[in-house]
XYZ file of C-alpha atoms in Angstrom:
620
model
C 26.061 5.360 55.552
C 25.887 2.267 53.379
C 22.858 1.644 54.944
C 21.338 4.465 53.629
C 22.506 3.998 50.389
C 21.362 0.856 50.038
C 17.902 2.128 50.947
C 18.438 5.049 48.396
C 19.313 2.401 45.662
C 15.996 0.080 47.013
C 13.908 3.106 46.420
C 14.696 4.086 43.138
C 14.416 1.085 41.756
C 11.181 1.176 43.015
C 10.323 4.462 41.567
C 11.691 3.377 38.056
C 10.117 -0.310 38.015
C 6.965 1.734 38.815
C 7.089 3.954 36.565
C 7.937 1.742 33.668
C 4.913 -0.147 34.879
C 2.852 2.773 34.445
C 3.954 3.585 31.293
C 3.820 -0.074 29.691
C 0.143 -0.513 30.022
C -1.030 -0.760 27.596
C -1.232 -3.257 24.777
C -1.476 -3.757 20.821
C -1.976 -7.051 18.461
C -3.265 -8.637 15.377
C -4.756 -11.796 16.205
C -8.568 -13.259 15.675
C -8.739 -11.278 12.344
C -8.931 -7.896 15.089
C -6.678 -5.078 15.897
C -6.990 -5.704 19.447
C -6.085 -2.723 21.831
C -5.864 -3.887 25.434
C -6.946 -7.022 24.302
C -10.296 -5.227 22.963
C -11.352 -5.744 19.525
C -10.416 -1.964 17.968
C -11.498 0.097 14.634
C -8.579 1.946 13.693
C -9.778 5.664 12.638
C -6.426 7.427 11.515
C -5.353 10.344 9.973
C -1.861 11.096 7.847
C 0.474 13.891 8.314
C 3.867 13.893 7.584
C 6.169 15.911 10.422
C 8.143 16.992 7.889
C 5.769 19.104 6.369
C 4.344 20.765 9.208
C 6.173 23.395 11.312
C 7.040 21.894 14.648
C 5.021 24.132 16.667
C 2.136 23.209 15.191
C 1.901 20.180 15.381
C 0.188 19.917 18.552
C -2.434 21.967 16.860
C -3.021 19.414 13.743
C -2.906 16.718 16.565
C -5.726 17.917 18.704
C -7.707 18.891 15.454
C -7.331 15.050 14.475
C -8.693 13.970 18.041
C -11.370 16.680 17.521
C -12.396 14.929 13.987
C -12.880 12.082 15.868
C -9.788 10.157 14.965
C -7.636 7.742 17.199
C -4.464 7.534 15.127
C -1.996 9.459 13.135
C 0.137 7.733 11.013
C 3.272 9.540 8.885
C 5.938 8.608 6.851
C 9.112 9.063 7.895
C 11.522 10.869 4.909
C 14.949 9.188 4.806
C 16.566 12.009 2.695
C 15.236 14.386 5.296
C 17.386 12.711 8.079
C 20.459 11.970 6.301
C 20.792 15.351 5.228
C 24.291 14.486 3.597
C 26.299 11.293 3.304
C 26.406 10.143 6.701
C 25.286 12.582 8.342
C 22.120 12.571 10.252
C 19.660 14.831 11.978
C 16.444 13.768 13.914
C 16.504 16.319 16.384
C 16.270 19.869 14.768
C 12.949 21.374 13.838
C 10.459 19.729 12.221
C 13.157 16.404 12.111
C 12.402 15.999 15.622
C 10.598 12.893 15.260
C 10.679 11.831 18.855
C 8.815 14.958 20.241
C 6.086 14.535 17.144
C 5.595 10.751 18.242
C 5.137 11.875 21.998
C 3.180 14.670 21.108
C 0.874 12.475 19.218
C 0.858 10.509 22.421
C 0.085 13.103 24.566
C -2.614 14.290 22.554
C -3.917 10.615 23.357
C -3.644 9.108 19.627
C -1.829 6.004 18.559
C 0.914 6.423 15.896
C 1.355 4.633 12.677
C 5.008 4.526 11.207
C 5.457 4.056 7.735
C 9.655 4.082 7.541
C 9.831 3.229 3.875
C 12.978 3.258 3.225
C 10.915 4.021 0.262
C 7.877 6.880 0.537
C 6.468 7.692 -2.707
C 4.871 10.699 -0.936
C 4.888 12.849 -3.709
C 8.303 13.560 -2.044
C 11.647 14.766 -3.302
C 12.986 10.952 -5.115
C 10.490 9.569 -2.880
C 12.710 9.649 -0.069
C 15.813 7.984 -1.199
C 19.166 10.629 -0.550
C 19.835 11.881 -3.788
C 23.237 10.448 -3.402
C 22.809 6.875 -3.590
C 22.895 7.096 -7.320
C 26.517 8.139 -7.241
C 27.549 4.497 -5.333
C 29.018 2.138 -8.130
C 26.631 -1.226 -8.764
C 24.100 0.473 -5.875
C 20.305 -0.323 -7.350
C 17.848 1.215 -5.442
C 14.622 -0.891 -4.680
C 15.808 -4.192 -5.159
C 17.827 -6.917 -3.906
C 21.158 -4.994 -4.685
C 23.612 -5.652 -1.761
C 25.043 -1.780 -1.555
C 21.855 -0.865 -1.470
C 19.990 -2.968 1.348
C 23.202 -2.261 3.315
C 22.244 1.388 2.837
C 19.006 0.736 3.907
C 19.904 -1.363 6.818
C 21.855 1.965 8.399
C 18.947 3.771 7.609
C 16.559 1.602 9.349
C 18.769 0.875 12.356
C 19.273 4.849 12.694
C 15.730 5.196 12.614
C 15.460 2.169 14.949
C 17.635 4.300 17.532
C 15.284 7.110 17.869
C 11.717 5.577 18.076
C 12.384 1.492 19.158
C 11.201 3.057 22.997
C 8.475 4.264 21.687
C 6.655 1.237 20.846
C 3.714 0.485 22.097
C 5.613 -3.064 23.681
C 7.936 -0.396 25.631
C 5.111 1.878 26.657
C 5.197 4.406 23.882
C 1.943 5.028 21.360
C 3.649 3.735 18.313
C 1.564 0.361 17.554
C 2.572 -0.413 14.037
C 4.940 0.003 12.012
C 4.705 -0.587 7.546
C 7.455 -2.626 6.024
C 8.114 -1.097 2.695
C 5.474 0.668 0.489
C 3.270 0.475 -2.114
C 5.747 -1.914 -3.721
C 2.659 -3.841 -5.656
C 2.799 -0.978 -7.566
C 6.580 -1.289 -8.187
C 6.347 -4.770 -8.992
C 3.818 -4.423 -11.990
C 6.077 -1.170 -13.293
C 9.373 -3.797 -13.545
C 8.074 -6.906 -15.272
C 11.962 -6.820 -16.365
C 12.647 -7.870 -12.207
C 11.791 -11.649 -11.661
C 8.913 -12.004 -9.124
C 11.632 -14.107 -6.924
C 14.388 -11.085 -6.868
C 11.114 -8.584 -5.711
C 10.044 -10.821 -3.175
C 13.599 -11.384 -1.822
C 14.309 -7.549 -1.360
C 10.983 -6.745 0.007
C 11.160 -9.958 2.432
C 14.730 -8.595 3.570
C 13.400 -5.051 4.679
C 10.886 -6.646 7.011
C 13.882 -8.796 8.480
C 16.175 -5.356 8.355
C 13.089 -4.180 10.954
C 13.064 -6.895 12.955
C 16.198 -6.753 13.420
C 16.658 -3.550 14.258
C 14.089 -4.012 17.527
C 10.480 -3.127 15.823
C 8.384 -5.684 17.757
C 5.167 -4.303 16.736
C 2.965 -5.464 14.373
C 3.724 -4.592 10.263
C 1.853 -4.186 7.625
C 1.945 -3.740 3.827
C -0.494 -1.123 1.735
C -0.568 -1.650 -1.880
C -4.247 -1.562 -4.011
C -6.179 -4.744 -3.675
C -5.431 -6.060 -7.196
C -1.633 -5.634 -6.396
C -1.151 -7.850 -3.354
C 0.598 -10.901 -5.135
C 3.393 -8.143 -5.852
C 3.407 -6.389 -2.151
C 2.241 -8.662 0.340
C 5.057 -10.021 2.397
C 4.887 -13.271 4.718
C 4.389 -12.124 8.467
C 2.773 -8.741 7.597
C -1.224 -7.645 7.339
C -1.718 -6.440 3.799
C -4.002 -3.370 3.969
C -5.244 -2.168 0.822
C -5.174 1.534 -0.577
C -7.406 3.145 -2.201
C -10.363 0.117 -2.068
C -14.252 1.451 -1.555
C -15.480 -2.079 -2.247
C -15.743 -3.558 0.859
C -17.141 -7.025 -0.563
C -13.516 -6.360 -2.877
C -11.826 -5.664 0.035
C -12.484 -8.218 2.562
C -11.900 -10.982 -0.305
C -8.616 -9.895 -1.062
C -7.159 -9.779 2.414
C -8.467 -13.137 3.035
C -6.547 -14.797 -0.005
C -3.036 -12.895 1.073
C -4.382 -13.295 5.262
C -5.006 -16.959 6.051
C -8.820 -16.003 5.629
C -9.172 -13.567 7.703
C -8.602 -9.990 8.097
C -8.685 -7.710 9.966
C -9.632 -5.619 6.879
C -8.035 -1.539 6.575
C -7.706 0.854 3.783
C -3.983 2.420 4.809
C -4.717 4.869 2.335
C -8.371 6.134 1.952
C -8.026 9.516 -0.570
C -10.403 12.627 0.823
C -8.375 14.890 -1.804
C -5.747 14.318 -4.520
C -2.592 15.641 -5.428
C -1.395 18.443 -7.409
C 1.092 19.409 -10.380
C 2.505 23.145 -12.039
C 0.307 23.698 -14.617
C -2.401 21.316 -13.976
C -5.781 21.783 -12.412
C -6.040 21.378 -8.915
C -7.686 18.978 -7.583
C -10.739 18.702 -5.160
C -13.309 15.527 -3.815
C -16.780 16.290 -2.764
C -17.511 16.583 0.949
C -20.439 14.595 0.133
C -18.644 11.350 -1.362
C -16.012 11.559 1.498
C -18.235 11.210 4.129
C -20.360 8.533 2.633
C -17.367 6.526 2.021
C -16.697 7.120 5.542
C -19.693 6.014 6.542
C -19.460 2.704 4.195
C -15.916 1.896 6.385
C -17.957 2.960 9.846
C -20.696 0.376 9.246
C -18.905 -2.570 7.996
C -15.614 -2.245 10.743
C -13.209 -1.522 8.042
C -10.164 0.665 9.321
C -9.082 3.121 7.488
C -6.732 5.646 6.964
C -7.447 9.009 5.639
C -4.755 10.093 3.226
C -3.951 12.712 3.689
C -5.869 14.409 6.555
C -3.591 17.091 6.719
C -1.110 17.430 4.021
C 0.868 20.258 5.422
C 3.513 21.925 2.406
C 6.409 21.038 0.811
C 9.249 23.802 1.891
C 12.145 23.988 0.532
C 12.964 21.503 -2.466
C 10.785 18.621 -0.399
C 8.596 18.291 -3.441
C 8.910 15.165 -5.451
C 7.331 14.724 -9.423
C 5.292 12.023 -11.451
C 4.951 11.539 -14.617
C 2.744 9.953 -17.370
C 2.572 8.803 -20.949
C 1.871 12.242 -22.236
C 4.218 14.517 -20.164
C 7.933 13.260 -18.694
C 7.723 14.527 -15.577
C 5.038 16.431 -13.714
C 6.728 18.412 -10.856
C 4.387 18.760 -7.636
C 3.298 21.750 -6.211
C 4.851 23.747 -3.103
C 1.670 23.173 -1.079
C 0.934 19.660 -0.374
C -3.509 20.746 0.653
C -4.083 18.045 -0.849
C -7.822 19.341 -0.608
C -7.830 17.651 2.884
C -10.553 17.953 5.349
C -7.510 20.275 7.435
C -6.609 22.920 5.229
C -2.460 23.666 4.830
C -2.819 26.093 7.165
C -4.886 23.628 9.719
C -8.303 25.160 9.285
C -11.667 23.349 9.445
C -13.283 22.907 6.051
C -16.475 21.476 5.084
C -14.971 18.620 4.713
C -13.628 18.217 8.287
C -17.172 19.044 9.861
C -18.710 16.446 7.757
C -16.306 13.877 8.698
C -16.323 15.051 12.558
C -20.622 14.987 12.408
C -20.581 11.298 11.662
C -17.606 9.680 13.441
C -19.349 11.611 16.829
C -22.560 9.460 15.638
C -20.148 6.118 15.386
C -17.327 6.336 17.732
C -18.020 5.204 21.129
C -14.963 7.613 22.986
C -15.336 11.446 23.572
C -15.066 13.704 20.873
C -13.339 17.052 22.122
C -14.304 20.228 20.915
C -12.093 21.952 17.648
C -9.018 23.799 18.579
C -9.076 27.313 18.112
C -7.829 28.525 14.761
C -4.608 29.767 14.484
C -4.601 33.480 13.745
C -3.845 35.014 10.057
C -2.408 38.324 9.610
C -2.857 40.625 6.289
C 0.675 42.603 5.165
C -0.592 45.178 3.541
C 2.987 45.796 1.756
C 6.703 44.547 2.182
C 9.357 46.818 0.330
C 12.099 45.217 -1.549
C 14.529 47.827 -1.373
C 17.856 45.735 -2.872
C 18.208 43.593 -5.696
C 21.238 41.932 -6.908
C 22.010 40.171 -10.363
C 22.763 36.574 -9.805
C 25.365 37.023 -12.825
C 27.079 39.443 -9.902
C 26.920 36.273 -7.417
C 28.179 34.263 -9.549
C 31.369 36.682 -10.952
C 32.711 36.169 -7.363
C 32.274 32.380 -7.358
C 34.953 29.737 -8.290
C 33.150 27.368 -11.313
C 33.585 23.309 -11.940
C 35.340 22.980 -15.138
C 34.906 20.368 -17.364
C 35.228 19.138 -21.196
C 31.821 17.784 -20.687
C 28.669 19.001 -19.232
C 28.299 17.578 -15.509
C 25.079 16.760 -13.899
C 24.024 17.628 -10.089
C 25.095 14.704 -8.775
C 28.485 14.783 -10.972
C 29.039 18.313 -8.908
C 27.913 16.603 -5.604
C 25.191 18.763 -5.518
C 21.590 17.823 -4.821
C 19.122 20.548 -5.181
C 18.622 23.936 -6.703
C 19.881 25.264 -9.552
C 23.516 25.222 -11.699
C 25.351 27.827 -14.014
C 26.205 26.097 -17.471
C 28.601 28.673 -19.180
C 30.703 28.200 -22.377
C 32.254 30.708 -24.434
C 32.619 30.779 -27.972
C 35.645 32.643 -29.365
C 34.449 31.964 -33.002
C 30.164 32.458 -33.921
C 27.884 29.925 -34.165
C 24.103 29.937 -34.871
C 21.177 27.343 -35.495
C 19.329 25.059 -32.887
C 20.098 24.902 -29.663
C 19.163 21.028 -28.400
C 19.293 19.724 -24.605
C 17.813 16.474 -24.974
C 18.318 15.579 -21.027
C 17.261 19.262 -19.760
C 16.047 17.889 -16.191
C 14.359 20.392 -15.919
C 14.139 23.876 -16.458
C 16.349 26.142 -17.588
C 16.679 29.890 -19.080
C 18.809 30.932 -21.766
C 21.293 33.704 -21.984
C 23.720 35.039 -24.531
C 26.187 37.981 -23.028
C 23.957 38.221 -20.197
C 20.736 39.015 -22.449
C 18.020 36.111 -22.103
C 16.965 34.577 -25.362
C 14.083 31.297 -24.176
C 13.724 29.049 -22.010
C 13.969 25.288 -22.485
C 11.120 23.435 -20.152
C 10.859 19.530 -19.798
C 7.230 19.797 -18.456
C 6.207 21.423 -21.694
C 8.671 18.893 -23.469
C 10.861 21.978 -25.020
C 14.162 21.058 -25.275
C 15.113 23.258 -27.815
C 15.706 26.466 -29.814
C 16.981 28.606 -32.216
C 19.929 30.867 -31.224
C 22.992 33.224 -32.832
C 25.906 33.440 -30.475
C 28.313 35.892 -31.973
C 32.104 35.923 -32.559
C 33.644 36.100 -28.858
C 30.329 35.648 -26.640
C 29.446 33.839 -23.696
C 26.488 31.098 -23.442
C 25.062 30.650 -20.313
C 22.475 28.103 -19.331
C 20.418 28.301 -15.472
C 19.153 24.930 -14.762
C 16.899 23.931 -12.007
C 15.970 20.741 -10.553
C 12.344 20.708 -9.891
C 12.336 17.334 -7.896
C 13.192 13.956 -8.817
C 10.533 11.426 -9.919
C 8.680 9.916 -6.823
C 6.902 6.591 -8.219
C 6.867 4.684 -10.998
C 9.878 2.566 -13.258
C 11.513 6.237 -14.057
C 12.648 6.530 -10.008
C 15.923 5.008 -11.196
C 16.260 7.470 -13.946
C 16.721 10.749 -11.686
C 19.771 12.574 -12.643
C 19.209 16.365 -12.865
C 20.338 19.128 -14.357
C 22.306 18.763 -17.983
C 22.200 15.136 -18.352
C 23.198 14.417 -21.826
C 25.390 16.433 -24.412
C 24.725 19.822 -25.696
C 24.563 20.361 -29.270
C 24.155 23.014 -31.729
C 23.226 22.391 -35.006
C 23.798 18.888 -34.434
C 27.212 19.723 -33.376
C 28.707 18.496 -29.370
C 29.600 21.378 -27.505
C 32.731 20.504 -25.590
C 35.544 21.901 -23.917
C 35.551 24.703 -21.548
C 32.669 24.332 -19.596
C 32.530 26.227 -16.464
C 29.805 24.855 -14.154
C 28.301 27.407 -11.408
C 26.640 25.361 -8.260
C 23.779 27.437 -6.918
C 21.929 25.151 -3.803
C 20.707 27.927 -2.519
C 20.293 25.708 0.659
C 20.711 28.589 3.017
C 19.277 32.224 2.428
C 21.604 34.290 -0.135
C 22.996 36.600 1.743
C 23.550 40.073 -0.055
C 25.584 42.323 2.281
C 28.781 42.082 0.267
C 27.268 42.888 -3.062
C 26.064 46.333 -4.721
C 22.700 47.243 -5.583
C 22.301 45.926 -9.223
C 19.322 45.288 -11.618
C 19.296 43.914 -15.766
C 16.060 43.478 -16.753
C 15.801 39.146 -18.144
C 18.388 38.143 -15.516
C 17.608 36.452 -13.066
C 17.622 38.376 -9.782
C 17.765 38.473 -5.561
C 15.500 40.622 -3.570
C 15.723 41.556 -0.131
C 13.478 43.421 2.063
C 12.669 43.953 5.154
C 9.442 44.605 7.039
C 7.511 44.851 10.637
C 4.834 42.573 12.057
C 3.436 43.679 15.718
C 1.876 40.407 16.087
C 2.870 37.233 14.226
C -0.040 35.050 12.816
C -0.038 33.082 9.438
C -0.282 34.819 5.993
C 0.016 33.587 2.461
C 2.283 35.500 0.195
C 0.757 36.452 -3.250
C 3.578 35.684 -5.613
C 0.576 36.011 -9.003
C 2.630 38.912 -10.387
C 5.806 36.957 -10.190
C 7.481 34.591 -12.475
C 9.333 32.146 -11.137
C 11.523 31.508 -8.161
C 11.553 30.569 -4.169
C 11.146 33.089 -1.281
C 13.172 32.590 2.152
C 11.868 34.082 4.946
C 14.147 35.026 8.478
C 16.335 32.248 6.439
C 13.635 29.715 5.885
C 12.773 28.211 1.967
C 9.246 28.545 1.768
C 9.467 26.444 -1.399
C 8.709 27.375 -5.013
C 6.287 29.919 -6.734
C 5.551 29.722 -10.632
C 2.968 31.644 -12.239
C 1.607 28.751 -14.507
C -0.178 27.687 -11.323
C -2.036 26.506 -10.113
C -0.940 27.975 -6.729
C -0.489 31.638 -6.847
C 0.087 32.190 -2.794
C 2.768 30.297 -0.752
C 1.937 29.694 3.101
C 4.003 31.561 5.242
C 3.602 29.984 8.724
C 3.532 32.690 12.351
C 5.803 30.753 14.053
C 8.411 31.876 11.671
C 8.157 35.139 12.103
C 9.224 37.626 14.572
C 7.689 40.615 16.109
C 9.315 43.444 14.975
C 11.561 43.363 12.116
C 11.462 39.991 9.513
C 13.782 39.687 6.646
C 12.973 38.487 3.195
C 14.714 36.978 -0.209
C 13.161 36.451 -3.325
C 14.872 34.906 -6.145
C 13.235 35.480 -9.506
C 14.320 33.183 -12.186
C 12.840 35.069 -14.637
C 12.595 38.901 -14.168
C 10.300 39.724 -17.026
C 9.119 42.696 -14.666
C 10.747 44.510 -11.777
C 9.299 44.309 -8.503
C 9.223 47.002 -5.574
C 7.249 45.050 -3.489
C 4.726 41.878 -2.475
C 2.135 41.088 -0.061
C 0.492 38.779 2.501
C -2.815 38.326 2.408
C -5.494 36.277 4.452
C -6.903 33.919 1.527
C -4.821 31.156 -0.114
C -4.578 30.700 -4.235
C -4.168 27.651 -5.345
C -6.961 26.691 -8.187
C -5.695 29.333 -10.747
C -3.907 27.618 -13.891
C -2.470 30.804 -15.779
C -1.888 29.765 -19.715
């Protein structure tokens, strides 16, 4: 008997040492100014998409139509808010968190995988990836060399560290680099009031926070080329973003590279970004694929940011800002005008692309994935509505002398209830200097403005009779993603209320509406006021799921969950009119669905899904 299982034992260690020898090799370096795969000089030809913003059944289908493009990487950022989904507590195996089954899938699919871990994104992501929270620790300063916050970051990063270190290219996974920080260049120009030492001492300490935590793959830095004195860090390749001048390029990477490269663009921009009441914004087939073609002939990696952008459910979306407008809150869909569409099709773009890579790349090119299928809904019937006022009656407020802010209620995202009442009358203007950073107006329940810090209105005139009841909605509509202002991100009422010049204090009652999960309206009565703001719920049928895009034009403002999922925001400034509704979340048969309209300047019986996406239409 021991005989045997000695034997037994003999032969699966066997089995395992040969298996871990079949899965270990292959091979991935920086050395001789190459990236050298196998110990073969390689051209790295990558794509971005985030995980996060892609639902996790398709992302085997944006994968294959990468490979089909003629790409050999994917590289994504990974969202640290989006695994620490509250203070300590951490998710990377649900859904589209999953991040182990999106790096083997990428794998499988037979393309390498970039990691860009941050801890800071940009992203045009909710606080560009920082938890929300953070700001709340005493003395914590994010982005620098602040002790409470690189110990914050080091948890992060070894949590992270847990779930992928296997998957390493050194331990026979696909993953063959990995970025330390991001974009900090940038960061470094925006706070001249930060000594060049103190940047260079926090940025240096995130690399050694990766080491540390068992990422023995090569790193990198991406910053634009004129920024690398800023963002290049000892013992990483800088890569620079943006960069079409290859002469540019090549010189920069060999002051900050020991004279040598090899050279990359980590971020090479086939689209742009997009904001509420801006323009969208598009780039010429034409000039992507001749840039392409620039990086092809000269052995410059590159990549293409963002191939597939994917959307930003939920409250995922981050803002910007610039010297004429405070904050500039990004769309729900993150298109990005990318050669794969949000909902994954081919565009000119992509077949332009894919006709000269298969002209340059020297591997096989397989054919495009089939499209997923789109489904028209002719009509969904909303046959309840609710007043949120009624929600709120059967909630229990914060009360406070003082106006509190999200993160004073310990509440990240959505919206809050500021109500006062006024047992004497008051009247003039109404002034919310830190609005962050949209809110509507009501006086006994009848709305009177709004107050808007993308259209920098933060005031008006109002009459609040004798024994009346102020009530202010406020949503968040992300927190600043780049830029000096990502330490200013506080939301909702953020500095005092006044009236006629006057403080408003005492006997505040402060409502917290997340709306994280999918109001749920069984206990409540029909009700309906025309100006408040309102929850719908309908039901309808689909015989055979496929993707649709629901046409929110005749809306105002608000979110939509659908069979409990936040398809993100809707607004009718623009300049998206539609929001992506993917198949996989829907059912055959009966589908639930919840609209919350901020606004309610017009009843609604019903919406649609149609075939075509809006997102170019800018209503002013």
């Amino acid at each position: 008997m021991k005989k045997q299982l000695s034997a037994l034992l003999v032969a699966l260690m066997l089995i395992s040492g040969a298996a871990f020898a079949q899965q270990a090799k292959h091979s991935f370096a920086i050395k001789d100014g190459n990236f050298l795969y196998d110990g073969k000089p390689t051209q790295i030809h990558s794509g971005e998409m985030h995980f996060a913003r892609v639902p996790a059944p398709y992302w085997r289908h944006r994968l294959q139509m990468m490979k089909a493009m003629g790409l050999n990487a994917v590289a994504s950022y990974v969202f640290w808010n989006y695994h620490e989904t509250a203070p300590g507590v951490w998710d990377f195996k649900t859904g589209n968190r999953n991040i182990r089954e999106f790096i083997k899938t990428a794998g499988e699919v037979g393309l390498m995988v970039i990691l860009r871990p941050g801890p800071y994104a940009c992203a045009e992501w909710e606080f560009g990836g920082y938890p929300w929270w953070l700001q709340k620790t005493p003395g914590l300063v994010i982005r620098t060399d602040n002790k409470q916050f690189l110990d914050s970051c080091k948890v992060y990063i070894n949590k992270l560290a847990n779930e992928v270190r296997d998957l390493q290219i050194t331990k026979g996974g696909p993953v063959v680099m990995v970025q330390a920080e991001n974009e900090f260049g940038s960061y470094v120009a925006q706070r001249p009031d930060i000594p060049l030492e103190t940047h260079k001492k926090y940025s240096a300490a995130i690399r050694q926070q990766l080491l540390d935590a068992g990422f023995d793959i090569p790193m990198f830095t991406s910053d634009g080329s004129w920024l690398f004195k800023g963002g290049a860090i000892e013992g990483a390749l800088p890569t620079a973003n943006g960069e079409d001048n290859i002469k540019n390029l090549k010189k920069v990477v060999d002051e900050f590279n020991g004279g040598k490269g090899p050279y990359m663009v980590a971020e090479f921009y086939p689209g742009w970004l997009d904001h509420w009441a801006e323009p969208f914004q598009k780039v010429s087939a034409e000039n992507v694929a001749k840039q392409t073609k620039k990086y092809l002939d000269n052995g410059v990696s590159f990549n293409f940011y963002m191939v597939h952008g994917g959307t930003n459910f939920g409250f995922t979306s981050g803002a910007n800002y610039n010297t004429k407008k405070n904050i500039q809150p990004d769309i729900t869909s993150y298109d990005y005008d990318a050669p794969i569409s949000e909902a994954g099709w081919v565009t000119p773009k992509y077949t332009a692309i894919r006709d000269l890579m298969k002209q340059y790349v020297k591997y096989e090119v397989p054919a495009v994935p089939a499209q997923i299928p789109v489904i028209e809904i002719p009509e969904i019937k909303l046959a309840k509505t609710v007043n949120l006022m009624d929600v709120v009656s059967k909630m229990e407020p914060v009360e406070n002398d003082t106006v509190m802010t999200f993160e004073d209620l310990n509440q990240g995202h959505g919206y809050v209830l500021y109500r006062r009442h006024f047992n004497q009358p008051i009247n003039g203007e109404l002034k919310i200097k830190g609005i962050r950073d949209f809110a509507t107006v009501y006086i006994n329940g009848k709305k009177v403005g709004e107050l808007n810090r993308v259209f920098e209105k933060d005031s008006m005139n109002i009459d609040v009779p004798f024994n009346s009841t102020l009530d202010i909605l406020v949503e968040n509509l992300g927190r600043i993603n780049y830029g000096a202002q990502i330490t200013s991100n506080l939301k909702g009422i953020t500095t005092p209320v006044t009236i006629n010049g006057i403080e408003i204090t005492g006997n505040w009652e402060m409502y917290k509406l997340p709306m994280s999960d999918m109001p749920d309206l069984i206990a409540f009565s029909t009700s309906y006021t025309a100006g408040q703001p309102v929850i719908y719920e309908g039901e309808f049928k689909v015989s055979k799921p496929g993707d649709t895009f629901l046409d929110m034009e005749k809306w105002g403002k608000g979110i939509v969950f659908v069979n409990g999922f936040n398809l993100g925001r809707y607004w009718k400034v623009g300049p998206q009119q539609t929001l992506y509704l993917p198949g996989c979340l829907l059912k055959k048969g009966s589908n639930k669905i919840v609209v919350f309209e901020q606004l309610n300047d017009i009843k609604q019986g019903s919406l649609s899904g149609v075939k075509v996406p809006v997102l170019d239409k800018v209503i002013k």
